[in-house]
Structures are given as structure tokens and as C-alpha cells.
């Protein structure tokens, strides 16, 4: 576990907080969560005689104004061995929205108890050193996950995997930094320090480069992939789009120029969330609105991870060359369409019959590298910080040759600060606010 500094004056308040921890609406179970010094009073207000054992479910009859309103389970977690580090009571009731509202209103009538703000339970957990920031982030990511790979990435971070990966770079750098500072303080004994430091700085740099590679893959996982379907008018793009999307979303017609505006569908390919876009077909003399659509197609191809060129039967070499020129070779994937009409070689599909769809999907995953990255570094902000640390280390290695040691030490310090921020050793108000704003009430 990494050390976590807690800034008590900012994070810990004395108010007891309460909220419903289950989503609004009817459900099998509803949960009311209470945290703070008055948690037990709240429980006794609802169930006067109960004496719950710590961390064991106790059957209770919840009362409001002397009338039993539900039979529920009460869980009692005395602090500091609780999620928030404070006394916590959790009530598992039946999942009626009206019941939950009645209970919550009654709970909030207890002096010193107020409604929790979004993310406030987790914020207290962080404030009381029960959870570090990388793990708190992982909690929201887990809740927000859109694909199985995002679930796995978030869960690994919740288990502390991000902290471990970062620590592998952080600890050796901390030592290098200490040595450099020592050499600066006692220049007489600094003979040969460069040699020892160089090897370790270089291996730290290699580690940082690897980390950045993971971060690039990870941030792509969060952003998702972009596949743009393009080609000449009437190639069968919209038909193929509908087939891949699994529904008749796009209009299909034998009139060339049917699609004028881009249309999106969300898929999961290779475990990665991917946006598939159907576009206006390319042709030489488009109408005015169609021309706007074609301009949009081009800008989408620019942003795409995969530009899927659908080639109609009987295309000439000359027109083929024109269509190919629309997309960079590294992202272009060519597929022959209307395969049911026969006479096609290579990668071929029929949007109409569905033939060849599986091979096409596999080829898209391959071209876009939509493989589930094995990474715990999944945020845009992770990527940024890792990049800053990597460039600082590059400059540090260069500076060893040409600059005085204090320049090297400065760059190493910069890399360390960036990693510390990422590891959640930095509890700046800004970062906390940004994080907890993503939570919902009751978390
Ligand atoms: N035989 C056959 N016909 C197809 C296939 N896919 C599409 N078509 C037909 O080709 C015509 C054009 O299909 P669309 O899917 O609208 O083609 P598009 O590329 O989206 O055309 P635009 O939007 O005008 O650029 C329609 O009459 C479709 O029924 C296919 O796989 N096999
Ligand atoms: Mg179309």
C-alpha cells in the first residue's frame, strides 16, 4: 500500500450523512447508507431496541412514528473498520421508492444528520485514508464502464494495480533523486555519481516509455474506437452498416446518394467500445447538400482508427485509386461488397445476406488493434502525466552529458512530482472536486 496523506481540515466534517445508495425507481432491494458519529442513533430511531453485532446482518423492523414500515437487514460497521472509516449503518430494505423516501426523510430529521452530496461517502473514505485516489477513481470507472474490458481495467485498479505499476517507476527514481541531492549538497564526494545515476535513469526511462505505451492503449479503451464506413454511392454501405449495427438504422435505397448525413452506431468489437459511422457516398458531381455530406465523410476519415472502404462489384482500377486516396494506408481496410452477386476474391461481404461478416469484423479488430489492452492506466489524465514524466526523464538523461547536476536533479524532480500526482499523493482541492463530481449520491 502506498502512503496516503490526509488533509483533515479539508476532508473530514463532523456531520453524519445519509443517502439512498440504490438508483431511483422500483427494485428488489433498496439501500440506505448512513455514515458519521450519529449512525447508531439513526438506526435506533428506526429500530429502537436493536443491538447489532459489528459486520453481521441483523433482521430489524423499521418503524416510522411507531408504525412498522418494513422488515429489513441492518449492517453495522463501527469506525474505523468501515468503508468511510466512520461509524456506518447500512439498511437493506425492500426496493420501494416511496418507502425509501419515507425512511430517508425520517433519518434526516435526526439532529446532526444531513443528505450526502454526490461522492461524499467515497470522499470521506479517501479523507480517512481508507482508499487512495487511484482506487477512488477506479470506483467511478467501474460504475461507468461500458464494456467488459473497462470493467476489468477498473477492477484491477481498484485492487491497487495502478499504484503498483507506478510505484515500480517511482521508488527507484526517488533514490536517484536522493543521490543527486546528496551530490549537490556535498560536491566533494560527488565524484563518479553520474556513472551510477546514468544506468538507473536509463532504465527508469525505459520503464516510463513502456508505461506511456500502456497509457495510450488505455486511454483509447476509454475513448473507444472509431470505424468509418466509406466508398462510392450505392456500394451498399448503409446496408452493411445496418447489418453490423444489428438493426435497420440507416435508409437503404437503389438511388445513388441516399445517405447525406453521417449516422452512428455503438458496437463492441474485440472487447472494445467502437463507434461505427455510415457516411455519404463519394461521387464526382454531388448535389449541394450531398457535397456537405461528402466533406463530413472526409473529416470523419481523418479521425478514424479504421477507414473501411466498401468496393462495389465491377469497380474500375481508376476509380479504385481515387477512393483509396481518400484514406491513409495505415488505417484503410478494403472489402468487396455485394458478395452474394458472386465473382469476388479476398475479403468480401454481403450486407444483404450477412455472408463474410465475421471475417470482416475480425479484420476490423486487427486493423484498428481493438484488442483489449492489458492495462490499468486508462485515463486521459494518466496519459498526460506519464508523458510529462517520460519527457522529463529524457531531458534528464541528456542533461547528464552536458549540463550541471542540478539540471538533472530538477528534471528528475519534475518526473517524480508528476508521478506522485498520478498516484494520488497529491490531494489538491481541484483534483478532488473533479473526481467526486463524477459520483452519484449514495456512493
Ligand atoms: N445484391 C446485393 N445488393 C445490395 C447489397 N447491399 C446493398 N445492396 C443494394 O444496393 C443498393 C444501395 O444500397 P445502400 O445500402 O443504400 O448503399 P449506400 O452505399 O449506402 O448508398 P448511398 O447512401 O447512396 O451512398 C440498394 O438497392 C441495396 O438493396 C448486397 O450485399 N447485395
Ligand atoms: Mg447509404
Short mmCIF file of C-alpha atoms in Angstrom, two decimals, residues 50-238:
data_model
loop_
_atom_site.label_atom_id
_atom_site.label_comp_id
_atom_site.label_asym_id
_atom_site.label_seq_id
_atom_site.Cartn_x
_atom_site.Cartn_y
_atom_site.Cartn_z
CA UNK A 50 -31.79 -3.34 18.17
CA UNK A 51 -28.25 -4.23 19.30
CA UNK A 52 -26.47 -5.19 16.07
CA UNK A 53 -23.22 -7.08 16.09
CA UNK A 54 -20.48 -5.45 14.03
CA UNK A 55 -20.32 -6.61 10.40
CA UNK A 56 -23.14 -9.12 10.76
CA UNK A 57 -26.56 -8.76 9.11
CA UNK A 58 -29.33 -8.26 11.69
CA UNK A 59 -33.05 -8.52 10.95
CA UNK A 60 -34.82 -5.33 12.02
CA UNK A 61 -38.37 -4.00 11.94
CA UNK A 62 -38.13 -0.42 10.81
CA UNK A 63 -40.58 1.98 12.40
CA UNK A 64 -41.68 5.45 11.49
CA UNK A 65 -43.75 7.23 14.13
CA UNK A 66 -44.45 3.98 15.96
CA UNK A 67 -45.62 2.11 12.85
CA UNK A 68 -43.61 -0.71 11.32
CA UNK A 69 -42.95 0.16 7.65
CA UNK A 70 -40.60 -2.62 6.60
CA UNK A 71 -38.67 -5.69 7.62
CA UNK A 72 -35.06 -5.09 6.68
CA UNK A 73 -31.46 -6.08 7.22
CA UNK A 74 -29.23 -3.76 9.19
CA UNK A 75 -25.46 -3.80 8.88
CA UNK A 76 -23.35 -2.06 11.48
CA UNK A 77 -19.74 -1.16 10.70
CA UNK A 78 -18.17 0.68 13.63
CA UNK A 79 -15.36 3.02 12.56
CA UNK A 80 -12.57 2.94 11.69
CA UNK A 81 -13.08 -0.51 10.15
CA UNK A 82 -15.72 0.65 7.69
CA UNK A 83 -15.80 1.88 4.11
CA UNK A 84 -15.66 5.55 5.13
CA UNK A 85 -13.59 4.99 8.27
CA UNK A 86 -16.51 6.40 10.31
CA UNK A 87 -19.38 4.58 12.01
CA UNK A 88 -21.56 3.27 9.19
CA UNK A 89 -25.05 1.82 9.17
CA UNK A 90 -26.46 0.26 6.04
CA UNK A 91 -30.09 -0.72 5.80
CA UNK A 92 -31.21 -3.14 3.13
CA UNK A 93 -34.91 -2.62 2.70
CA UNK A 94 -37.42 -3.61 0.06
CA UNK A 95 -36.88 -1.57 -3.07
CA UNK A 96 -39.89 0.72 -2.99
CA UNK A 97 -39.08 4.32 -3.91
CA UNK A 98 -41.85 5.59 -1.61
CA UNK A 99 -40.58 3.53 1.32
CA UNK A 100 -37.03 4.77 0.75
CA UNK A 101 -38.20 8.34 0.66
CA UNK A 102 -40.17 7.95 3.89
CA UNK A 103 -37.19 6.31 5.63
CA UNK A 104 -34.75 8.91 4.38
CA UNK A 105 -36.97 11.79 5.46
CA UNK A 106 -37.21 10.23 8.92
CA UNK A 107 -33.45 9.70 9.08
CA UNK A 108 -32.74 13.28 8.06
CA UNK A 109 -34.95 14.54 10.88
CA UNK A 110 -32.34 13.25 13.35
CA UNK A 111 -30.24 16.19 14.61
CA UNK A 112 -26.79 16.38 13.06
CA UNK A 113 -27.77 14.30 10.04
CA UNK A 114 -27.94 15.68 6.52
CA UNK A 115 -28.26 14.38 2.97
CA UNK A 116 -24.94 13.26 1.48
CA UNK A 117 -23.53 15.08 -1.52
CA UNK A 118 -22.55 13.12 -4.64
CA UNK A 119 -19.48 11.00 -3.90
CA UNK A 120 -19.34 12.13 -0.29
CA UNK A 121 -19.09 8.63 1.18
CA UNK A 122 -16.11 7.85 -1.02
CA UNK A 123 -14.64 11.27 -0.34
CA UNK A 124 -14.69 10.54 3.36
CA UNK A 125 -13.10 7.15 2.71
CA UNK A 126 -10.25 8.93 0.92
CA UNK A 127 -10.05 11.61 3.60
CA UNK A 128 -9.77 9.00 6.32
CA UNK A 129 -7.08 7.07 4.47
CA UNK A 130 -9.33 4.07 3.75
CA UNK A 131 -8.99 4.44 0.00
CA UNK A 132 -6.32 6.09 -2.14
CA UNK A 133 -7.29 8.33 -5.02
CA UNK A 134 -6.34 5.88 -7.77
CA UNK A 135 -8.78 3.42 -6.22
CA UNK A 136 -11.49 6.05 -5.73
CA UNK A 137 -11.19 6.83 -9.44
CA UNK A 138 -11.45 3.15 -10.17
CA UNK A 139 -14.75 3.01 -8.25
CA UNK A 140 -16.35 5.58 -10.59
CA UNK A 141 -14.82 3.98 -13.66
CA UNK A 142 -16.23 0.63 -12.63
CA UNK A 143 -19.69 2.13 -12.24
CA UNK A 144 -19.41 3.97 -15.58
CA UNK A 145 -17.88 1.05 -17.52
CA UNK A 146 -19.39 0.46 -20.98
CA UNK A 147 -17.62 -2.77 -21.86
CA UNK A 148 -16.20 -5.81 -20.15
CA UNK A 149 -12.64 -4.65 -20.76
CA UNK A 150 -13.36 -1.38 -18.97
CA UNK A 151 -14.79 -3.35 -16.06
CA UNK A 152 -11.61 -5.41 -15.90
CA UNK A 153 -9.33 -2.39 -16.15
CA UNK A 154 -11.21 -0.55 -13.39
CA UNK A 155 -11.35 -3.61 -11.15
CA UNK A 156 -7.60 -4.12 -11.48
CA UNK A 157 -7.04 -0.51 -10.44
CA UNK A 158 -9.43 -0.96 -7.55
CA UNK A 159 -7.17 -3.80 -6.44
CA UNK A 160 -4.27 -1.36 -6.43
CA UNK A 161 -2.67 -2.44 -9.71
CA UNK A 162 -2.15 1.11 -10.98
CA UNK A 163 -0.47 2.11 -7.76
CA UNK A 164 1.85 -0.89 -8.07
CA UNK A 165 2.81 -0.17 -11.65
CA UNK A 166 3.56 3.45 -10.87
CA UNK A 167 5.46 2.53 -7.76
CA UNK A 168 7.88 0.43 -9.84
CA UNK A 169 8.98 3.64 -11.51
CA UNK A 170 8.55 5.96 -8.56
CA UNK A 171 10.66 4.19 -5.93
CA UNK A 172 13.92 3.86 -7.94
CA UNK A 173 13.55 7.46 -9.10
CA UNK A 174 13.14 8.61 -5.54
CA UNK A 175 16.52 7.00 -4.78
CA UNK A 176 18.17 8.60 -7.78
CA UNK A 177 16.77 11.92 -6.68
CA UNK A 178 18.12 11.45 -3.16
CA UNK A 179 21.58 10.64 -4.55
CA UNK A 180 21.56 13.67 -6.80
CA UNK A 181 20.52 15.93 -3.96
CA UNK A 182 23.30 14.40 -1.83
CA UNK A 183 25.87 15.07 -4.56
CA UNK A 184 24.69 18.65 -4.84
CA UNK A 185 24.92 19.18 -1.08
CA UNK A 186 28.38 17.59 -0.82
CA UNK A 187 30.14 18.29 -4.14
CA UNK A 188 33.47 16.95 -2.79
CA UNK A 189 32.05 13.46 -2.56
CA UNK A 190 30.16 13.69 -5.84
CA UNK A 191 32.94 12.06 -7.86
CA UNK A 192 31.51 9.42 -10.21
CA UNK A 193 27.89 9.99 -9.26
CA UNK A 194 26.95 10.48 -12.93
CA UNK A 195 28.02 6.95 -13.81
CA UNK A 196 25.87 5.31 -11.15
CA UNK A 197 22.93 7.54 -11.88
CA UNK A 198 23.03 7.11 -15.65
CA UNK A 199 22.22 3.39 -15.73
CA UNK A 200 19.33 3.80 -13.36
CA UNK A 201 17.94 6.85 -15.12
CA UNK A 202 18.05 4.97 -18.40
CA UNK A 203 16.18 2.02 -17.01
CA UNK A 204 13.63 4.39 -15.43
CA UNK A 205 13.21 5.99 -18.84
CA UNK A 206 12.61 2.59 -20.45
CA UNK A 207 10.00 1.87 -17.78
CA UNK A 208 8.33 5.23 -18.44
CA UNK A 209 8.21 4.56 -22.20
CA UNK A 210 6.50 1.24 -21.52
CA UNK A 211 4.07 2.94 -19.16
CA UNK A 212 3.24 5.50 -21.81
CA UNK A 213 2.52 2.74 -24.32
CA UNK A 214 0.06 1.26 -21.83
CA UNK A 215 -1.48 4.65 -21.21
CA UNK A 216 -2.04 5.24 -24.92
CA UNK A 217 -3.80 1.87 -25.22
CA UNK A 218 -5.75 2.55 -22.05
CA UNK A 219 -6.98 5.97 -22.99
CA UNK A 220 -8.10 4.55 -26.32
CA UNK A 221 -10.07 1.98 -24.38
CA UNK A 222 -11.93 4.73 -22.59
CA UNK A 223 -12.40 6.86 -25.69
CA UNK A 224 -13.38 3.81 -27.73
CA UNK A 225 -12.53 3.13 -31.36
CA UNK A 226 -13.88 4.88 -34.44
CA UNK A 227 -14.67 2.95 -37.62
CA UNK A 228 -15.81 4.97 -40.63
CA UNK A 229 -17.55 3.16 -43.47
CA UNK A 230 -16.90 4.88 -46.78
CA UNK A 231 -16.99 4.28 -50.51
CA UNK A 232 -18.79 5.30 -53.69
CA UNK A 233 -22.54 5.89 -53.78
CA UNK A 234 -24.69 2.79 -53.92
CA UNK A 235 -21.88 0.46 -52.81
CA UNK A 236 -24.13 -0.93 -50.10
CA UNK A 237 -22.61 0.96 -47.15
CA UNK A 238 -25.87 1.61 -45.35
#
